[in-house]
Amino acid sequence: MGYFVYILVNNIVPISIMIAIGAVMYRAFHLDIKTLSKLNFYVFSPALVFVKLYESEMNLHVLLQVLLFFVLFFSLLFALIEIYIRIRKLQRGMRIAMRNSVIFYNSANYALPLNQTVFGGNAYTLSIQIVIMIMQTLLPNTYGIYTLNAHRSNWKATMKTILSLPVIYMIPLALLLRYFHLPVPSSINLPLTYIANAFMATALLTLGVQLGGMKWEFHFSNVAVSLVLRLAAAPLIGFFVVWLLGIDGLTAKALILSCAVPTSLSSVLLAIEYENEAEFSSQAVFTSTLLSMFTIPIVIYLLGFL
């Protein structure tokens, strides 16, 4: 119990305080969430990805290992959701919303700060989380848009969306510079470092602003199932996949922790944009973020047995 309280106080509470400040700021000043989102998406996230990948200790073997883990984890999680959907015979709109609430998880705003808090700013574990974040950034903007807007979407529009992501260009640039041991000029590296260091605070504040602006009227039809799959089943699948692949050490711990975070806000943004179960999606994000304060300490505790 003492270790559980220690994790809660030292790892989860600091993150929760930042989220709460963002929510209070929204209620007090009605901050523009679109501006904050654009700053995170086009400025802070790309800078963080570049700086951390450039400084990363990850080699090609570990990169391929992380990608293989993600593919297996995603496939098993998707199959589990599909079983529930078919048993319940959900309508098309709720089927999509349920899938999105589980397979799209907060690998950036929540998982990156959590990773750095739990692993003490370790560059290696952060690089693992960044790879997961990249995959989770691509999925909503490809698969997510296609499933919600199939009758209007096409491959050309999908590719245009993908190519508009700044992170797409930061990844190969950072890897090329690191591979050829090319230094980044200090006049460029210094502002990039400043911006990257600001990511954690701005991301958590933005998450709080987004949560503070959501509706507080709850209808728990499928939300409970979404919570169980996202916060309980997902980390268990993560444990199974690292065991299956024979992954251990910090790599295994970082991967499992990445599976345990709450539902991504991208599921809400997609639901609102394409008018598909927006209320359910908002409730899934809010409740999973709230309950993760209790489930993630359990996951962190269990990581100690690896």
PDB file of C-alpha atoms in Angstrom:
ATOM      1  CA  MET A   1       0.000   0.000   0.000  1.00  0.00           C
ATOM      2  CA  GLY A   2       2.852   2.378   0.816  1.00  0.00           C
ATOM      3  CA  TYR A   3       4.401   1.856  -2.643  1.00  0.00           C
ATOM      4  CA  PHE A   4       1.016   2.446  -4.273  1.00  0.00           C
ATOM      5  CA  VAL A   5       0.623   5.753  -2.412  1.00  0.00           C
ATOM      6  CA  TYR A   6       4.195   6.724  -3.334  1.00  0.00           C
ATOM      7  CA  ILE A   7       3.481   6.170  -7.055  1.00  0.00           C
ATOM      8  CA  LEU A   8       0.204   8.037  -6.817  1.00  0.00           C
ATOM      9  CA  VAL A   9       1.721  11.049  -5.036  1.00  0.00           C
ATOM     10  CA  ASN A  10       4.980  11.294  -6.975  1.00  0.00           C
ATOM     11  CA  ASN A  11       3.931  10.222 -10.479  1.00  0.00           C
ATOM     12  CA  ILE A  12       0.204  10.708 -10.975  1.00  0.00           C
ATOM     13  CA  VAL A  13      -0.632  13.694  -8.763  1.00  0.00           C
ATOM     14  CA  PRO A  14       1.851  16.094 -10.481  1.00  0.00           C
ATOM     15  CA  ILE A  15       0.311  15.290 -13.857  1.00  0.00           C
ATOM     16  CA  SER A  16      -3.211  15.581 -12.458  1.00  0.00           C
ATOM     17  CA  ILE A  17      -2.461  19.007 -10.982  1.00  0.00           C
ATOM     18  CA  MET A  18      -1.368  20.332 -14.378  1.00  0.00           C
ATOM     19  CA  ILE A  19      -4.508  18.914 -16.004  1.00  0.00           C
ATOM     20  CA  ALA A  20      -6.663  20.467 -13.273  1.00  0.00           C
ATOM     21  CA  ILE A  21      -5.014  23.884 -13.784  1.00  0.00           C
ATOM     22  CA  GLY A  22      -5.879  23.700 -17.477  1.00  0.00           C
ATOM     23  CA  ALA A  23      -9.500  22.864 -16.690  1.00  0.00           C
ATOM     24  CA  VAL A  24      -9.749  25.761 -14.223  1.00  0.00           C
ATOM     25  CA  MET A  25      -8.171  28.146 -16.743  1.00  0.00           C
ATOM     26  CA  TYR A  26     -10.781  27.164 -19.316  1.00  0.00           C
ATOM     27  CA  ARG A  27     -13.635  27.698 -16.876  1.00  0.00           C
ATOM     28  CA  ALA A  28     -12.237  31.071 -15.796  1.00  0.00           C
ATOM     29  CA  PHE A  29     -11.081  32.513 -19.143  1.00  0.00           C
ATOM     30  CA  HIS A  30     -12.559  30.272 -21.875  1.00  0.00           C
ATOM     31  CA  LEU A  31      -9.171  29.709 -23.501  1.00  0.00           C
ATOM     32  CA  ASP A  32      -9.178  28.993 -27.223  1.00  0.00           C
ATOM     33  CA  ILE A  33      -8.607  25.260 -27.480  1.00  0.00           C
ATOM     34  CA  LYS A  34      -7.956  25.406 -31.227  1.00  0.00           C
ATOM     35  CA  THR A  35      -5.012  27.763 -30.750  1.00  0.00           C
ATOM     36  CA  LEU A  36      -3.560  25.602 -27.987  1.00  0.00           C
ATOM     37  CA  SER A  37      -4.015  22.463 -30.080  1.00  0.00           C
ATOM     38  CA  LYS A  38      -2.290  24.025 -33.073  1.00  0.00           C
ATOM     39  CA  LEU A  39       0.648  25.130 -30.908  1.00  0.00           C
ATOM     40  CA  ASN A  40       1.000  21.602 -29.542  1.00  0.00           C
ATOM     41  CA  PHE A  41       0.532  19.938 -32.896  1.00  0.00           C
ATOM     42  CA  TYR A  42       2.610  22.209 -35.130  1.00  0.00           C
ATOM     43  CA  VAL A  43       5.225  23.620 -32.730  1.00  0.00           C
ATOM     44  CA  PHE A  44       5.796  21.747 -29.474  1.00  0.00           C
ATOM     45  CA  SER A  45       5.291  18.131 -30.632  1.00  0.00           C
ATOM     46  CA  PRO A  46       7.513  18.353 -33.754  1.00  0.00           C
ATOM     47  CA  ALA A  47      10.268  20.061 -31.745  1.00  0.00           C
ATOM     48  CA  LEU A  48      10.084  17.389 -29.038  1.00  0.00           C
ATOM     49  CA  VAL A  49      10.139  14.572 -31.607  1.00  0.00           C
ATOM     50  CA  PHE A  50      13.177  16.056 -33.362  1.00  0.00           C
ATOM     51  CA  VAL A  51      15.174  16.770 -30.194  1.00  0.00           C
ATOM     52  CA  LYS A  52      14.450  13.437 -28.521  1.00  0.00           C
ATOM     53  CA  LEU A  53      15.007  11.337 -31.633  1.00  0.00           C
ATOM     54  CA  TYR A  54      18.256  13.191 -32.334  1.00  0.00           C
ATOM     55  CA  GLU A  55      19.406  12.531 -28.761  1.00  0.00           C
ATOM     56  CA  SER A  56      17.916   9.044 -28.637  1.00  0.00           C
ATOM     57  CA  GLU A  57      19.943   5.968 -27.770  1.00  0.00           C
ATOM     58  CA  MET A  58      17.566   3.707 -29.701  1.00  0.00           C
ATOM     59  CA  ASN A  59      19.141   1.541 -32.386  1.00  0.00           C
ATOM     60  CA  LEU A  60      17.489  -0.037 -35.432  1.00  0.00           C
ATOM     61  CA  HIS A  61      16.933  -3.347 -33.633  1.00  0.00           C
ATOM     62  CA  VAL A  62      14.975  -1.706 -30.817  1.00  0.00           C
ATOM     63  CA  LEU A  63      13.023   0.427 -33.298  1.00  0.00           C
ATOM     64  CA  LEU A  64      11.899  -2.668 -35.218  1.00  0.00           C
ATOM     65  CA  GLN A  65      11.109  -4.378 -31.918  1.00  0.00           C
ATOM     66  CA  VAL A  66       8.870  -1.485 -30.848  1.00  0.00           C
ATOM     67  CA  LEU A  67       7.088  -1.446 -34.209  1.00  0.00           C
ATOM     68  CA  LEU A  68       6.503  -5.205 -34.051  1.00  0.00           C
ATOM     69  CA  PHE A  69       5.148  -4.833 -30.521  1.00  0.00           C
ATOM     70  CA  PHE A  70       2.768  -2.094 -31.651  1.00  0.00           C
ATOM     71  CA  VAL A  71       1.440  -4.117 -34.603  1.00  0.00           C
ATOM     72  CA  LEU A  72       0.767  -7.187 -32.427  1.00  0.00           C
ATOM     73  CA  PHE A  73      -0.689  -5.162 -29.568  1.00  0.00           C
ATOM     74  CA  PHE A  74      -2.952  -3.174 -31.884  1.00  0.00           C
ATOM     75  CA  SER A  75      -4.160  -6.329 -33.683  1.00  0.00           C
ATOM     76  CA  LEU A  76      -5.033  -8.156 -30.457  1.00  0.00           C
ATOM     77  CA  LEU A  77      -6.770  -5.118 -28.973  1.00  0.00           C
ATOM     78  CA  PHE A  78      -8.731  -4.545 -32.183  1.00  0.00           C
ATOM     79  CA  ALA A  79      -9.802  -8.208 -32.245  1.00  0.00           C
ATOM     80  CA  LEU A  80     -11.017  -7.993 -28.629  1.00  0.00           C
ATOM     81  CA  ILE A  81     -13.119  -4.914 -29.402  1.00  0.00           C
ATOM     82  CA  GLU A  82     -14.510  -6.567 -32.508  1.00  0.00           C
ATOM     83  CA  ILE A  83     -15.702  -9.557 -30.472  1.00  0.00           C
ATOM     84  CA  TYR A  84     -17.616  -7.263 -28.109  1.00  0.00           C
ATOM     85  CA  ILE A  85     -19.095  -5.265 -30.994  1.00  0.00           C
ATOM     86  CA  ARG A  86     -20.338  -8.392 -32.760  1.00  0.00           C
ATOM     87  CA  ILE A  87     -21.804  -9.880 -29.566  1.00  0.00           C
ATOM     88  CA  ARG A  88     -23.675  -6.650 -28.778  1.00  0.00           C
ATOM     89  CA  LYS A  89     -24.592  -6.010 -32.452  1.00  0.00           C
ATOM     90  CA  LEU A  90     -23.931  -2.290 -32.083  1.00  0.00           C
ATOM     91  CA  GLN A  91     -25.071   0.214 -34.682  1.00  0.00           C
ATOM     92  CA  ARG A  92     -22.487   1.487 -37.182  1.00  0.00           C
ATOM     93  CA  GLY A  93     -21.950   4.849 -35.455  1.00  0.00           C
ATOM     94  CA  MET A  94     -21.446   3.301 -32.018  1.00  0.00           C
ATOM     95  CA  ARG A  95     -19.231   0.555 -33.464  1.00  0.00           C
ATOM     96  CA  ILE A  96     -16.835   3.177 -34.816  1.00  0.00           C
ATOM     97  CA  ALA A  97     -16.977   5.288 -31.651  1.00  0.00           C
ATOM     98  CA  MET A  98     -16.331   2.239 -29.443  1.00  0.00           C
ATOM     99  CA  ARG A  99     -13.331   1.165 -31.523  1.00  0.00           C
ATOM    100  CA  ASN A 100     -11.893   4.678 -31.499  1.00  0.00           C
ATOM    101  CA  SER A 101     -12.314   5.050 -27.733  1.00  0.00           C
ATOM    102  CA  VAL A 102     -10.099   2.000 -27.182  1.00  0.00           C
ATOM    103  CA  ILE A 103      -7.557   1.884 -30.023  1.00  0.00           C
ATOM    104  CA  PHE A 104      -6.815   5.647 -29.958  1.00  0.00           C
ATOM    105  CA  TYR A 105      -5.052   6.327 -26.675  1.00  0.00           C
ATOM    106  CA  ASN A 106      -3.360   9.439 -25.330  1.00  0.00           C
ATOM    107  CA  SER A 107       0.214   8.634 -26.311  1.00  0.00           C
ATOM    108  CA  ALA A 108       1.291  12.298 -26.417  1.00  0.00           C
ATOM    109  CA  ASN A 109      -0.340  14.728 -23.958  1.00  0.00           C
ATOM    110  CA  TYR A 110      -0.574  12.119 -21.209  1.00  0.00           C
ATOM    111  CA  ALA A 111       1.884   9.322 -22.008  1.00  0.00           C
ATOM    112  CA  LEU A 112       4.978  11.434 -22.728  1.00  0.00           C
ATOM    113  CA  PRO A 113       4.859  13.352 -19.419  1.00  0.00           C
ATOM    114  CA  LEU A 114       3.970  10.107 -17.615  1.00  0.00           C
ATOM    115  CA  ASN A 115       6.936   8.347 -19.208  1.00  0.00           C
ATOM    116  CA  GLN A 116       9.311  11.101 -18.152  1.00  0.00           C
ATOM    117  CA  THR A 117       7.892  11.182 -14.637  1.00  0.00           C
ATOM    118  CA  VAL A 118       8.039   7.419 -14.095  1.00  0.00           C
ATOM    119  CA  PHE A 119      11.462   6.870 -15.698  1.00  0.00           C
ATOM    120  CA  GLY A 120      13.091  10.053 -14.419  1.00  0.00           C
ATOM    121  CA  GLY A 121      13.572  11.780 -17.777  1.00  0.00           C
ATOM    122  CA  ASN A 122      15.255   8.752 -19.381  1.00  0.00           C
ATOM    123  CA  ALA A 123      15.974   9.556 -23.067  1.00  0.00           C
ATOM    124  CA  TYR A 124      15.806   5.884 -24.089  1.00  0.00           C
ATOM    125  CA  THR A 125      12.332   5.195 -22.676  1.00  0.00           C
ATOM    126  CA  LEU A 126      11.115   8.506 -24.086  1.00  0.00           C
ATOM    127  CA  SER A 127      12.322   7.541 -27.559  1.00  0.00           C
ATOM    128  CA  ILE A 128      10.244   4.344 -27.280  1.00  0.00           C
ATOM    129  CA  GLN A 129       7.178   6.362 -26.332  1.00  0.00           C
ATOM    130  CA  ILE A 130       7.816   8.763 -29.220  1.00  0.00           C
ATOM    131  CA  VAL A 131       7.694   5.859 -31.699  1.00  0.00           C
ATOM    132  CA  ILE A 132       4.347   4.812 -30.185  1.00  0.00           C
ATOM    133  CA  MET A 133       3.177   8.436 -30.335  1.00  0.00           C
ATOM    134  CA  ILE A 134       4.063   8.645 -34.024  1.00  0.00           C
ATOM    135  CA  MET A 135       1.988   5.546 -34.790  1.00  0.00           C
ATOM    136  CA  GLN A 136      -0.881   6.893 -32.692  1.00  0.00           C
ATOM    137  CA  THR A 137      -0.643  10.214 -34.530  1.00  0.00           C
ATOM    138  CA  LEU A 138      -0.941   8.556 -37.914  1.00  0.00           C
ATOM    139  CA  LEU A 139      -3.842   6.220 -37.078  1.00  0.00           C
ATOM    140  CA  PRO A 140      -6.579   8.794 -36.318  1.00  0.00           C
ATOM    141  CA  ASN A 141      -5.600  10.819 -39.376  1.00  0.00           C
ATOM    142  CA  THR A 142      -5.759   7.814 -41.703  1.00  0.00           C
ATOM    143  CA  TYR A 143      -7.858   4.924 -40.427  1.00  0.00           C
ATOM    144  CA  GLY A 144      -9.950   7.185 -38.168  1.00  0.00           C
ATOM    145  CA  ILE A 145     -10.887   9.665 -40.880  1.00  0.00           C
ATOM    146  CA  TYR A 146     -11.524   6.915 -43.419  1.00  0.00           C
ATOM    147  CA  THR A 147     -13.947   4.937 -41.213  1.00  0.00           C
ATOM    148  CA  LEU A 148     -15.919   8.029 -40.193  1.00  0.00           C
ATOM    149  CA  ASN A 149     -16.000   9.660 -43.605  1.00  0.00           C
ATOM    150  CA  ALA A 150     -15.647   6.799 -46.082  1.00  0.00           C
ATOM    151  CA  HIS A 151     -18.287   8.113 -48.468  1.00  0.00           C
ATOM    152  CA  ARG A 152     -16.455  11.436 -48.892  1.00  0.00           C
ATOM    153  CA  SER A 153     -12.835  10.465 -48.246  1.00  0.00           C
ATOM    154  CA  ASN A 154     -10.341   9.184 -50.825  1.00  0.00           C
ATOM    155  CA  TRP A 155      -6.697   8.150 -50.851  1.00  0.00           C
ATOM    156  CA  LYS A 156      -5.623  11.501 -52.234  1.00  0.00           C
ATOM    157  CA  ALA A 157      -7.241  13.345 -49.340  1.00  0.00           C
ATOM    158  CA  THR A 158      -5.772  10.836 -46.868  1.00  0.00           C
ATOM    159  CA  MET A 159      -2.258  11.301 -48.237  1.00  0.00           C
ATOM    160  CA  LYS A 160      -2.692  15.073 -48.112  1.00  0.00           C
ATOM    161  CA  THR A 161      -3.596  14.791 -44.425  1.00  0.00           C
ATOM    162  CA  ILE A 162      -0.596  12.597 -43.680  1.00  0.00           C
ATOM    163  CA  LEU A 163       1.812  14.877 -45.557  1.00  0.00           C
ATOM    164  CA  SER A 164       0.521  17.896 -43.639  1.00  0.00           C
ATOM    165  CA  LEU A 165       1.799  16.437 -40.349  1.00  0.00           C
ATOM    166  CA  PRO A 166       4.998  18.271 -39.295  1.00  0.00           C
ATOM    167  CA  VAL A 167       6.179  15.227 -37.373  1.00  0.00           C
ATOM    168  CA  ILE A 168       6.477  13.320 -40.661  1.00  0.00           C
ATOM    169  CA  TYR A 169       9.422  15.490 -41.671  1.00  0.00           C
ATOM    170  CA  MET A 170      11.047  15.717 -38.241  1.00  0.00           C
ATOM    171  CA  ILE A 171      11.476  11.960 -37.950  1.00  0.00           C
ATOM    172  CA  PRO A 172      13.693  11.312 -41.012  1.00  0.00           C
ATOM    173  CA  LEU A 173      15.542  14.599 -40.502  1.00  0.00           C
ATOM    174  CA  ALA A 174      16.504  13.732 -36.911  1.00  0.00           C
ATOM    175  CA  LEU A 175      17.438  10.161 -37.816  1.00  0.00           C
ATOM    176  CA  LEU A 176      19.601  11.243 -40.779  1.00  0.00           C
ATOM    177  CA  LEU A 177      21.449  13.855 -38.741  1.00  0.00           C
ATOM    178  CA  ARG A 178      22.033  11.357 -35.938  1.00  0.00           C
ATOM    179  CA  TYR A 179      23.104   8.564 -38.297  1.00  0.00           C
ATOM    180  CA  PHE A 180      25.701  10.740 -40.058  1.00  0.00           C
ATOM    181  CA  HIS A 181      26.760  12.374 -36.757  1.00  0.00           C
ATOM    182  CA  LEU A 182      25.958  15.861 -38.088  1.00  0.00           C
ATOM    183  CA  PRO A 183      25.734  18.542 -35.372  1.00  0.00           C
ATOM    184  CA  VAL A 184      22.762  20.880 -35.199  1.00  0.00           C
ATOM    185  CA  PRO A 185      23.877  24.549 -35.165  1.00  0.00           C
ATOM    186  CA  SER A 186      23.475  26.059 -31.700  1.00  0.00           C
ATOM    187  CA  SER A 187      21.353  28.905 -33.096  1.00  0.00           C
ATOM    188  CA  ILE A 188      18.817  26.282 -34.185  1.00  0.00           C
ATOM    189  CA  ASN A 189      19.339  23.728 -31.438  1.00  0.00           C
ATOM    190  CA  LEU A 190      18.782  26.189 -28.580  1.00  0.00           C
ATOM    191  CA  PRO A 191      15.269  27.346 -29.576  1.00  0.00           C
ATOM    192  CA  LEU A 192      14.323  23.765 -30.468  1.00  0.00           C
ATOM    193  CA  THR A 193      15.417  22.638 -27.009  1.00  0.00           C
ATOM    194  CA  TYR A 194      13.483  25.432 -25.318  1.00  0.00           C
ATOM    195  CA  ILE A 195      10.333  24.542 -27.255  1.00  0.00           C
ATOM    196  CA  ALA A 196      10.749  20.823 -26.617  1.00  0.00           C
ATOM    197  CA  ASN A 197      11.201  21.433 -22.883  1.00  0.00           C
ATOM    198  CA  ALA A 198       7.936  23.394 -22.844  1.00  0.00           C
ATOM    199  CA  PHE A 199       5.975  20.497 -24.306  1.00  0.00           C
ATOM    200  CA  MET A 200       5.163  18.747 -21.040  1.00  0.00           C
ATOM    201  CA  ALA A 201       3.528  21.771 -19.379  1.00  0.00           C
ATOM    202  CA  THR A 202       1.650  22.971 -22.458  1.00  0.00           C
ATOM    203  CA  ALA A 203       0.446  19.470 -23.358  1.00  0.00           C
ATOM    204  CA  LEU A 204      -0.990  18.819 -19.902  1.00  0.00           C
ATOM    205  CA  LEU A 205      -2.545  22.277 -19.700  1.00  0.00           C
ATOM    206  CA  THR A 206      -4.088  21.747 -23.125  1.00  0.00           C
ATOM    207  CA  LEU A 207      -5.480  18.397 -22.023  1.00  0.00           C
ATOM    208  CA  GLY A 208      -7.012  20.118 -18.982  1.00  0.00           C
ATOM    209  CA  VAL A 209      -8.537  22.850 -21.154  1.00  0.00           C
ATOM    210  CA  GLN A 210     -10.038  20.226 -23.467  1.00  0.00           C
ATOM    211  CA  LEU A 211     -11.488  18.258 -20.575  1.00  0.00           C
ATOM    212  CA  GLY A 212     -12.755  21.437 -18.913  1.00  0.00           C
ATOM    213  CA  GLY A 213     -14.764  22.298 -22.019  1.00  0.00           C
ATOM    214  CA  MET A 214     -16.570  18.968 -22.280  1.00  0.00           C
ATOM    215  CA  LYS A 215     -20.180  18.326 -21.320  1.00  0.00           C
ATOM    216  CA  TRP A 216     -20.790  16.901 -17.857  1.00  0.00           C
ATOM    217  CA  GLU A 217     -23.997  14.992 -18.686  1.00  0.00           C
ATOM    218  CA  PHE A 218     -23.311  11.288 -18.455  1.00  0.00           C
ATOM    219  CA  HIS A 219     -24.988   8.344 -20.207  1.00  0.00           C
ATOM    220  CA  PHE A 220     -23.082   5.183 -19.308  1.00  0.00           C
ATOM    221  CA  SER A 221     -24.390   2.792 -22.000  1.00  0.00           C
ATOM    222  CA  ASN A 222     -21.087   1.542 -23.440  1.00  0.00           C
ATOM    223  CA  VAL A 223     -18.682   3.784 -21.522  1.00  0.00           C
ATOM    224  CA  ALA A 224     -18.044   1.159 -18.825  1.00  0.00           C
ATOM    225  CA  VAL A 225     -16.976  -1.411 -21.409  1.00  0.00           C
ATOM    226  CA  SER A 226     -14.725   1.141 -23.097  1.00  0.00           C
ATOM    227  CA  LEU A 227     -13.076   1.860 -19.731  1.00  0.00           C
ATOM    228  CA  VAL A 228     -12.432  -1.814 -18.986  1.00  0.00           C
ATOM    229  CA  LEU A 229     -10.932  -2.428 -22.421  1.00  0.00           C
ATOM    230  CA  ARG A 230      -8.769   0.719 -22.419  1.00  0.00           C
ATOM    231  CA  LEU A 231      -7.529   0.786 -18.820  1.00  0.00           C
ATOM    232  CA  ALA A 232      -7.495  -2.918 -17.860  1.00  0.00           C
ATOM    233  CA  ALA A 233      -7.466  -5.155 -20.937  1.00  0.00           C
ATOM    234  CA  ALA A 234      -4.975  -3.015 -22.902  1.00  0.00           C
ATOM    235  CA  PRO A 235      -2.112  -3.152 -20.341  1.00  0.00           C
ATOM    236  CA  LEU A 236      -2.762  -6.879 -19.841  1.00  0.00           C
ATOM    237  CA  ILE A 237      -2.397  -7.388 -23.589  1.00  0.00           C
ATOM    238  CA  GLY A 238       0.772  -5.295 -23.394  1.00  0.00           C
ATOM    239  CA  PHE A 239       2.177  -7.649 -20.724  1.00  0.00           C
ATOM    240  CA  PHE A 240       1.285 -10.637 -22.906  1.00  0.00           C
ATOM    241  CA  VAL A 241       2.923  -9.216 -26.060  1.00  0.00           C
ATOM    242  CA  VAL A 242       6.236  -8.333 -24.353  1.00  0.00           C
ATOM    243  CA  TRP A 243       6.293 -11.842 -22.903  1.00  0.00           C
ATOM    244  CA  LEU A 244       5.480 -13.336 -26.312  1.00  0.00           C
ATOM    245  CA  LEU A 245       8.281 -11.378 -28.005  1.00  0.00           C
ATOM    246  CA  GLY A 246      10.767 -11.966 -25.194  1.00  0.00           C
ATOM    247  CA  ILE A 247      11.192  -8.254 -24.514  1.00  0.00           C
ATOM    248  CA  ASP A 248      12.485  -7.312 -21.065  1.00  0.00           C
ATOM    249  CA  GLY A 249      14.090  -4.520 -19.068  1.00  0.00           C
ATOM    250  CA  LEU A 250      13.327  -0.854 -19.649  1.00  0.00           C
ATOM    251  CA  THR A 251      12.014  -1.581 -23.138  1.00  0.00           C
ATOM    252  CA  ALA A 252       9.300  -3.868 -21.784  1.00  0.00           C
ATOM    253  CA  LYS A 253       8.367  -1.457 -18.997  1.00  0.00           C
ATOM    254  CA  ALA A 254       8.100   1.531 -21.356  1.00  0.00           C
ATOM    255  CA  LEU A 255       5.967  -0.442 -23.826  1.00  0.00           C
ATOM    256  CA  ILE A 256       3.563  -1.743 -21.193  1.00  0.00           C
ATOM    257  CA  LEU A 257       3.205   1.701 -19.634  1.00  0.00           C
ATOM    258  CA  SER A 258       2.390   3.124 -23.071  1.00  0.00           C
ATOM    259  CA  CYS A 259      -0.595   0.746 -23.277  1.00  0.00           C
ATOM    260  CA  ALA A 260      -2.139   1.843 -19.984  1.00  0.00           C
ATOM    261  CA  VAL A 261      -2.952   5.487 -20.720  1.00  0.00           C
ATOM    262  CA  PRO A 262      -6.517   6.796 -21.169  1.00  0.00           C
ATOM    263  CA  THR A 263      -8.501   7.403 -24.349  1.00  0.00           C
ATOM    264  CA  SER A 264      -7.104   9.966 -26.769  1.00  0.00           C
ATOM    265  CA  LEU A 265      -8.832  13.270 -27.407  1.00  0.00           C
ATOM    266  CA  SER A 266      -8.519  12.540 -31.121  1.00  0.00           C
ATOM    267  CA  SER A 267     -11.516  10.220 -30.734  1.00  0.00           C
ATOM    268  CA  VAL A 268     -13.569  13.192 -29.516  1.00  0.00           C
ATOM    269  CA  LEU A 269     -12.293  15.522 -32.234  1.00  0.00           C
ATOM    270  CA  LEU A 270     -13.152  12.976 -34.923  1.00  0.00           C
ATOM    271  CA  ALA A 271     -16.584  12.336 -33.382  1.00  0.00           C
ATOM    272  CA  ILE A 272     -17.403  16.058 -33.288  1.00  0.00           C
ATOM    273  CA  GLU A 273     -16.025  16.764 -36.759  1.00  0.00           C
ATOM    274  CA  TYR A 274     -18.053  13.986 -38.373  1.00  0.00           C
ATOM    275  CA  GLU A 275     -21.041  14.076 -35.984  1.00  0.00           C
ATOM    276  CA  ASN A 276     -20.686  10.523 -34.704  1.00  0.00           C
ATOM    277  CA  GLU A 277     -21.481   9.748 -31.045  1.00  0.00           C
ATOM    278  CA  ALA A 278     -19.682  12.859 -29.780  1.00  0.00           C
ATOM    279  CA  GLU A 279     -21.246  12.623 -26.315  1.00  0.00           C
ATOM    280  CA  PHE A 280     -20.170   9.011 -25.819  1.00  0.00           C
ATOM    281  CA  SER A 281     -16.652   9.838 -27.021  1.00  0.00           C
ATOM    282  CA  SER A 282     -16.373  12.814 -24.660  1.00  0.00           C
ATOM    283  CA  GLN A 283     -17.517  10.724 -21.716  1.00  0.00           C
ATOM    284  CA  ALA A 284     -15.021   7.976 -22.581  1.00  0.00           C
ATOM    285  CA  VAL A 285     -12.151  10.478 -22.626  1.00  0.00           C
ATOM    286  CA  PHE A 286     -13.151  12.183 -19.390  1.00  0.00           C
ATOM    287  CA  THR A 287     -13.869   9.055 -17.350  1.00  0.00           C
ATOM    288  CA  SER A 288     -10.813   7.167 -18.603  1.00  0.00           C
ATOM    289  CA  THR A 289      -8.575  10.136 -17.808  1.00  0.00           C
ATOM    290  CA  LEU A 290     -10.105  10.384 -14.328  1.00  0.00           C
ATOM    291  CA  LEU A 291      -9.923   6.671 -13.531  1.00  0.00           C
ATOM    292  CA  SER A 292      -6.401   6.347 -14.940  1.00  0.00           C
ATOM    293  CA  MET A 293      -5.192   8.130 -11.792  1.00  0.00           C
ATOM    294  CA  PHE A 294      -6.041   4.873  -9.976  1.00  0.00           C
ATOM    295  CA  THR A 295      -5.317   2.227 -12.631  1.00  0.00           C
ATOM    296  CA  ILE A 296      -1.909   3.509 -13.788  1.00  0.00           C
ATOM    297  CA  PRO A 297      -0.317   3.292 -10.295  1.00  0.00           C
ATOM    298  CA  ILE A 298      -1.323  -0.390 -10.292  1.00  0.00           C
ATOM    299  CA  VAL A 299       0.353  -0.890 -13.686  1.00  0.00           C
ATOM    300  CA  ILE A 300       3.496   0.930 -12.500  1.00  0.00           C
ATOM    301  CA  TYR A 301       3.568  -1.244  -9.378  1.00  0.00           C
ATOM    302  CA  LEU A 302       3.305  -4.421 -11.493  1.00  0.00           C
ATOM    303  CA  LEU A 303       6.165  -3.212 -13.713  1.00  0.00           C
ATOM    304  CA  GLY A 304       8.432  -3.680 -10.722  1.00  0.00           C
ATOM    305  CA  PHE A 305       8.033  -7.465 -11.061  1.00  0.00           C
ATOM    306  CA  LEU A 306       9.429  -7.566 -14.614  1.00  0.00           C
TER     307      LEU A 306
END
